[in-house]
XYZ file of C-alpha atoms in Angstrom:
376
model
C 78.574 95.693 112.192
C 77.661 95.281 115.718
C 77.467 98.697 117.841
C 80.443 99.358 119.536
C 81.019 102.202 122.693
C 82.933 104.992 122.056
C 85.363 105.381 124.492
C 88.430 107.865 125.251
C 92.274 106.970 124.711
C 93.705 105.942 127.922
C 97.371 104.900 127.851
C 99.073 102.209 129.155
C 103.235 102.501 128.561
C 105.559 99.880 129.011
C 109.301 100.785 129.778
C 112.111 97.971 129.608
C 114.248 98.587 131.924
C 118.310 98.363 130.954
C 120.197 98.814 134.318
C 120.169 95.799 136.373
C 120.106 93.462 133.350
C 122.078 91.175 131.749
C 124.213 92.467 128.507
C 121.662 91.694 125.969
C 118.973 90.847 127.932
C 115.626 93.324 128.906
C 113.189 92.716 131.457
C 109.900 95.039 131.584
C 110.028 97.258 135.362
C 106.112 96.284 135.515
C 103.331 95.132 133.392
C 101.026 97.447 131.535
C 97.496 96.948 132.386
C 95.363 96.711 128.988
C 93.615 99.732 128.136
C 90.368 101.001 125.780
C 91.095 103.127 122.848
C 89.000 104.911 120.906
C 86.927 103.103 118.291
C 86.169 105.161 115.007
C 83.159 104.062 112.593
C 84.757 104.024 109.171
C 83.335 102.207 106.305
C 84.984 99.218 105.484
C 83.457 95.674 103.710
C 83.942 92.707 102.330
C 85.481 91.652 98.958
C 85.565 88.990 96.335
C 85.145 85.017 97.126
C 87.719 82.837 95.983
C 86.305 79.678 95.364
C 88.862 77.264 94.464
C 87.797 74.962 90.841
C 88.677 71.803 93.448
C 85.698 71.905 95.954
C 87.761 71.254 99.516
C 89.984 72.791 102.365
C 92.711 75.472 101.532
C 95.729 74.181 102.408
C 97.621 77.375 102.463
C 97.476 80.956 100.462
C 98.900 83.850 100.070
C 98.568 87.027 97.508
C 101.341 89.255 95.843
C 101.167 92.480 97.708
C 102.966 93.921 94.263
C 100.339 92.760 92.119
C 96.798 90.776 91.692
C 97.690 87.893 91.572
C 97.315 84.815 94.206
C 97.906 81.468 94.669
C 96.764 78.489 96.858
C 96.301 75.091 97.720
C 93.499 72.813 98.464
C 92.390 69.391 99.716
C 89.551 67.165 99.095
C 88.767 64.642 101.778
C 86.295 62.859 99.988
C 87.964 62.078 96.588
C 91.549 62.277 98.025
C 92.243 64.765 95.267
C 94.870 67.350 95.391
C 95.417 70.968 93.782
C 97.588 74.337 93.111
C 95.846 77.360 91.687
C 96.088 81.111 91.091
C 93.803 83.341 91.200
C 93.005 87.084 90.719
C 92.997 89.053 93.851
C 90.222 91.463 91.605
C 87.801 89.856 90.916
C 88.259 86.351 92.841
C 88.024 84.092 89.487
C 90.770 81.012 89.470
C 93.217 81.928 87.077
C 94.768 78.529 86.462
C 94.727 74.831 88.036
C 98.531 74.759 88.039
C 98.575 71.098 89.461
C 96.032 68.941 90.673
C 96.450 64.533 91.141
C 95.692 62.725 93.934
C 96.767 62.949 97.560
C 97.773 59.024 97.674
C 101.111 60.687 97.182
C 101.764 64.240 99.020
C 99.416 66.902 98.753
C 100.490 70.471 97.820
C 101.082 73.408 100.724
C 101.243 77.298 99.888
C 104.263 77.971 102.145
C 104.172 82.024 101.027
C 105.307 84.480 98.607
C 108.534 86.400 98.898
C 109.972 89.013 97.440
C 109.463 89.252 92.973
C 106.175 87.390 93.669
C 108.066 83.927 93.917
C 105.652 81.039 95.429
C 106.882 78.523 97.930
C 105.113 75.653 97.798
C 105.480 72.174 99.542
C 104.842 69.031 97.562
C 107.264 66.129 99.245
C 110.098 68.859 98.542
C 110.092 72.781 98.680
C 109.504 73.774 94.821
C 108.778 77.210 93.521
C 106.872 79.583 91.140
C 109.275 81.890 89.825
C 106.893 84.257 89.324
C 103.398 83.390 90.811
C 101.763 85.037 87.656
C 103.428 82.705 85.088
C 101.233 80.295 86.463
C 103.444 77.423 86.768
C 106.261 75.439 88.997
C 109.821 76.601 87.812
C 111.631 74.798 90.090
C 113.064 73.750 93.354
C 114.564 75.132 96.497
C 116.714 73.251 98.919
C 116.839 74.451 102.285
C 120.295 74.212 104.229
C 119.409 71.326 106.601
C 116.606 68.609 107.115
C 113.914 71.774 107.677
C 110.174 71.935 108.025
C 108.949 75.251 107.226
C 106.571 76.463 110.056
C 105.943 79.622 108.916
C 107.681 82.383 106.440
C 108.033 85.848 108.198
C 106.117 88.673 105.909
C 108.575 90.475 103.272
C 107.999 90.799 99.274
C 110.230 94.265 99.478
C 113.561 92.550 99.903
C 115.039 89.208 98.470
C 116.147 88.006 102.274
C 113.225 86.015 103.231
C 113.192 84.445 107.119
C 111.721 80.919 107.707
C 110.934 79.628 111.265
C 110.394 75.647 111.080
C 112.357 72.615 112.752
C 115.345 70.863 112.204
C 114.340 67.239 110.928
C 117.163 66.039 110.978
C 117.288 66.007 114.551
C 115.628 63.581 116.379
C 114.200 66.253 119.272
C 113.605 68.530 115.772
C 114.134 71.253 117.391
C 113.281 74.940 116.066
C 115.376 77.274 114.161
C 115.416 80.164 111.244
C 116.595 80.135 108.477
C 117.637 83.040 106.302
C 117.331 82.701 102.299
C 117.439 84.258 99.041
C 114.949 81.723 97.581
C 115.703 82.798 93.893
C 119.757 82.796 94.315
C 119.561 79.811 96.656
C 121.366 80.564 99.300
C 120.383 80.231 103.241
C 122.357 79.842 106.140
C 120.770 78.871 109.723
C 120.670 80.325 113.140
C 119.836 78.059 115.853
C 117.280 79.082 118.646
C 116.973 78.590 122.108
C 115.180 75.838 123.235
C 114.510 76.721 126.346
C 112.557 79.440 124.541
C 111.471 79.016 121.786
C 110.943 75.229 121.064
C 107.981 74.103 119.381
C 106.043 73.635 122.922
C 106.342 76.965 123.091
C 104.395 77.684 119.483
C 106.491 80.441 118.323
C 105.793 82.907 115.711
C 108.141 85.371 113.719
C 108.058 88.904 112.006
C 110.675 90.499 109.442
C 111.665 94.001 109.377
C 114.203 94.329 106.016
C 114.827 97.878 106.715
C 117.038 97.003 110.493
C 117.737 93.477 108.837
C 116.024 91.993 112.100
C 113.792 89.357 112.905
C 111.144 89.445 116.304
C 110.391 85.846 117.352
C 107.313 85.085 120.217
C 106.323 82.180 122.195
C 105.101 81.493 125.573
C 103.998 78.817 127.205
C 100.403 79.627 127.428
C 99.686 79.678 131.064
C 97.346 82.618 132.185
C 100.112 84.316 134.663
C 102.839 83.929 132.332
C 103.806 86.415 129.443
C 105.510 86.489 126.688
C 108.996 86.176 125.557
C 110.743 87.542 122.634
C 113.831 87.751 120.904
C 115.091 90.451 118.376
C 117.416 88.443 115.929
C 120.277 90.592 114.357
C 119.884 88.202 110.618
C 124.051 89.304 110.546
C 124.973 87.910 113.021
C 122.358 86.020 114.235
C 122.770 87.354 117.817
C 119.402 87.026 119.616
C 118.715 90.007 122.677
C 115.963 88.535 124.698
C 113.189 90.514 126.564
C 109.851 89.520 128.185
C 106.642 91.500 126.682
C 103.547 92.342 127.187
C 100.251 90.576 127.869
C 99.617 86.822 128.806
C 99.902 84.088 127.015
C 100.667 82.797 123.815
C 101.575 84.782 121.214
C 98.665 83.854 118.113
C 99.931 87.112 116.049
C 102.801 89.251 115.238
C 104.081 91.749 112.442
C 106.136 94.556 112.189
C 105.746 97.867 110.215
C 109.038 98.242 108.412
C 108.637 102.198 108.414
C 108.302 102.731 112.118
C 109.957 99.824 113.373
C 106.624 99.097 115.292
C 105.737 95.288 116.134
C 101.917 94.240 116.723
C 100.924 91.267 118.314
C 98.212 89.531 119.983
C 98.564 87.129 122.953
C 96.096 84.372 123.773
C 94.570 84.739 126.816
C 93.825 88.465 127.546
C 92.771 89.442 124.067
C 95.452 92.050 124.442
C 97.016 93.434 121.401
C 100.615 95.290 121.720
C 102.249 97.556 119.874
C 106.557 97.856 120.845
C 108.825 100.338 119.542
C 111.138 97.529 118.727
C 113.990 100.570 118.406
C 113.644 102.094 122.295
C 112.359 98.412 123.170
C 109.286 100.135 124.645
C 105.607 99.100 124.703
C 101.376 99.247 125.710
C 99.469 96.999 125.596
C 94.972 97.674 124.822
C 92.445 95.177 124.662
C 90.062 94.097 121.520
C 86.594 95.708 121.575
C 83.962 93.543 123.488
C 86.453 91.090 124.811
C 86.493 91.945 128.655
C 89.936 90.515 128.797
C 88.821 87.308 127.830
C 90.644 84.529 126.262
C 87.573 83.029 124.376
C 87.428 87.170 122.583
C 91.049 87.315 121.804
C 92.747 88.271 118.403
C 94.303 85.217 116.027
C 96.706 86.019 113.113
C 97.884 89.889 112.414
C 98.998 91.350 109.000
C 100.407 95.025 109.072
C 100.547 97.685 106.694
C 103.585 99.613 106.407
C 102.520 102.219 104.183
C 99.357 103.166 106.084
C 101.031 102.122 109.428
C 97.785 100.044 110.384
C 97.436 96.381 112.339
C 95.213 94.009 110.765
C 93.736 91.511 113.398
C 91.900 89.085 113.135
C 89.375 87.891 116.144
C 87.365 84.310 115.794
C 84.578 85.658 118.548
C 84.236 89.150 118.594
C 81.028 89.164 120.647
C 78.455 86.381 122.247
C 77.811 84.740 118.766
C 80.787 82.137 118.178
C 79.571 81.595 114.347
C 80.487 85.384 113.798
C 84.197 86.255 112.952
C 85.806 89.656 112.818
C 88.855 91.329 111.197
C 90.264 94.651 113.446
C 91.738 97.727 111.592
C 94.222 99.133 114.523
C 96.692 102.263 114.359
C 100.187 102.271 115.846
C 97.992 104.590 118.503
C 96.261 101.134 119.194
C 93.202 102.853 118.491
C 90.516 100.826 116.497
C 89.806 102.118 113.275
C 87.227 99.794 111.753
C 85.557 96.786 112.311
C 84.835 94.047 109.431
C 81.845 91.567 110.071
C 80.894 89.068 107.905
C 83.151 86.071 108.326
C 83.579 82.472 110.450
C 86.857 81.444 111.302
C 88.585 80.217 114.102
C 92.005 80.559 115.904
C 95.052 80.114 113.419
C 93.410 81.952 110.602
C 95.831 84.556 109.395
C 94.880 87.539 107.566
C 96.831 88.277 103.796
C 96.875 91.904 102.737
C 98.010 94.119 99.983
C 98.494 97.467 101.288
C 98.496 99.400 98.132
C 95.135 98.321 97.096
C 93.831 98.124 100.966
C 92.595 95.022 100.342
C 92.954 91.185 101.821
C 91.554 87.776 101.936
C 91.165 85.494 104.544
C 90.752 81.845 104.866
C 86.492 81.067 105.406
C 84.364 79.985 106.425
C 85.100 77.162 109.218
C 85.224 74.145 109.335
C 85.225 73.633 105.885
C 87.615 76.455 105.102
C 86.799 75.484 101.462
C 86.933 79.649 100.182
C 89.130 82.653 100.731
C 86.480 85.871 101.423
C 88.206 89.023 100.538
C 87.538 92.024 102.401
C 88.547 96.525 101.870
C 89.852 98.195 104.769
């Protein structure tokens, strides 16, 4: 662990303004400079290595935060083979090659798991492993329209599971969400502005089950510009717009179900933010060591809603770019712990299980050929 200042909470709040503004529509009164928060030495390490039986690059993965098991993909380059396996989030060990052939057709990609520990997996068409654990594909899922799952918003607590991807369909594919219960197989749609948040604009999306809402991000990456959001009502599918905090675009985001708090991390200040997503206010602090730059700021974010922590992972955390580190953040934004021990770049996102504290992570780069587990 590299040594690390101590410094004293300084706050930096963010309040949205409502008078003046359009009905549904917030705009910030004036941006929150990032601030230092303390950093506590806590004891923290790494974990298992998954090391898939098919030696090549993980083409997807996530774990059952309800139980220890996990699955994931992989790609050889060389051979042009092709697998699926599980594994034990324990001890690391494969637990079965589900599938494995050649990648002359269509290779396999670990879309997520959703609630009951189902699997969504990609292989030509969306199929699933009705449970994870039994170790095998049960079946398919159809989604409502020509879609191309980008990413699935975290949630194994309810059965509603939100998808952000692009209409195929289409030919500008442009973006959209769609809402499903994967093992009744239903979904319905609701379009997105794409003005907004079209895929230029790399979004990224969050689920809290508990207000039935979704939190959608995306800039357009320019230094001066921040963020924009929306906060979906999944009922209706009405979408109230604000502009955030930071600059940017958004590389992270997750929500604590509990508090109702969103963390995210924007590209170019290595800010991370924590909004109230209730009072739709905000601060925003900066990563340990990053001196606001882009080159030091945080990738993908996990968050745990029963310890009310924000998981972050940061590609560069210092002057050595072959040295990777995952964050441990409260809802204070002060940092917690510090995780060493990894090599990853941007678009790595952390998987956790908050009961057992634990998570893997896709490593080391460029390879990405093992998952390193880590304690937190």
């Amino acid at each position: 662990m590299s040594s690390l200042p101590r410094t004293a909470p300084t706050w930096a709040i963010l309040a949205l303004a409502l008078a003046g503004c359009s009905a549904g529509s917030f705009q910030p009164t004036q941006g929150a400079q990032a601030a230092a928060h303390t950093i506590v030495r806590r004891a923290a390490g790494l974990g298992p290595t998954v090391r898939p039986k098919l030696n090549g690059t993980i083409e997807g993965f996530d774990i059952d935060q309800n139980g220890t098991d996990g699955v994931l993909a992989n790609y050889n380059s060389r051979s042009l083979r092709v697998s699926l396996e599980t594994f034990d989030q324990t001890t690391g060990k494969i637990t079965k090659v589900v599938r494995k052939g050649s990648s002359q057709g269509a290779g396999y990609v670990v879309d997520g798991i959703v609630a009951n520990d189902i699997g969504i997996v990609k292989h030509d068409r969306y199929q699933v492993m009705d449970p994870v654990s039994g170790n095998e594909i049960t079946g398919e899922w159809t989604p409502p329209l020509s879609f191309e799952i980008i990413q699935i918003a975290e949630n194994q607590s309810t059965p509603k599971a939100v998808m952000l991807g692009y209409d195929l369909g289409k030919s500008s594919q442009p973006t959209a969400l769609v809402v499903a219960d994967v093992a009744k197989r239903t979904a319905k749609t609701i379009a997105l502005d794409q003005a907004i948040f079209s895929t230029g604009a790399i979004p990224v999306i969050a689920q809290n089950p508990v207000t039935n809402q979704a939190l959608i991000g995306a800039s357009d990456g320019g230094p001066p510009t921040k963020p924009t959001f929306g906060l979906v009502d999944l009922s209706s599918g009405k979408i109230t717009v604000f502009t955030g905090l930071g600059q940017g675009d958004v590389d992270g985001i997750g929500i604590d179900s509990k508090t109702n708090t969103a963390c995210t991390t924007t590209g170019v200040d290595a800010g991370v933010e924590f909004y109230n997503l209730k009072t739709l206010t905000g601060f925003e602090v900066q990563l340990p060591n990053s001196h606001g730059s882009e080159l030091h700021s945080g990738a993908g974010v996990a968050v745990d809603s029963i310890h009310h922590l924000c998981i972050i992972a940061q590609p560069v955390p210092g002057s050595n770019t072959s040295e990777s580190a995952i964050w441990i953040a409260d809802e204070s934004g002060d940092f917690l712990q510090e995780i060493t021990g990894f090599d990853f770049w941007f678009g790595v996102w952390p998987a956790i299980n908050p009961t057992k504290r634990t998570g893997f992570v896709e490593n080391p780069r460029p390879s990405y050929d093992t998952l390193t587990g880590f304690s937190y």
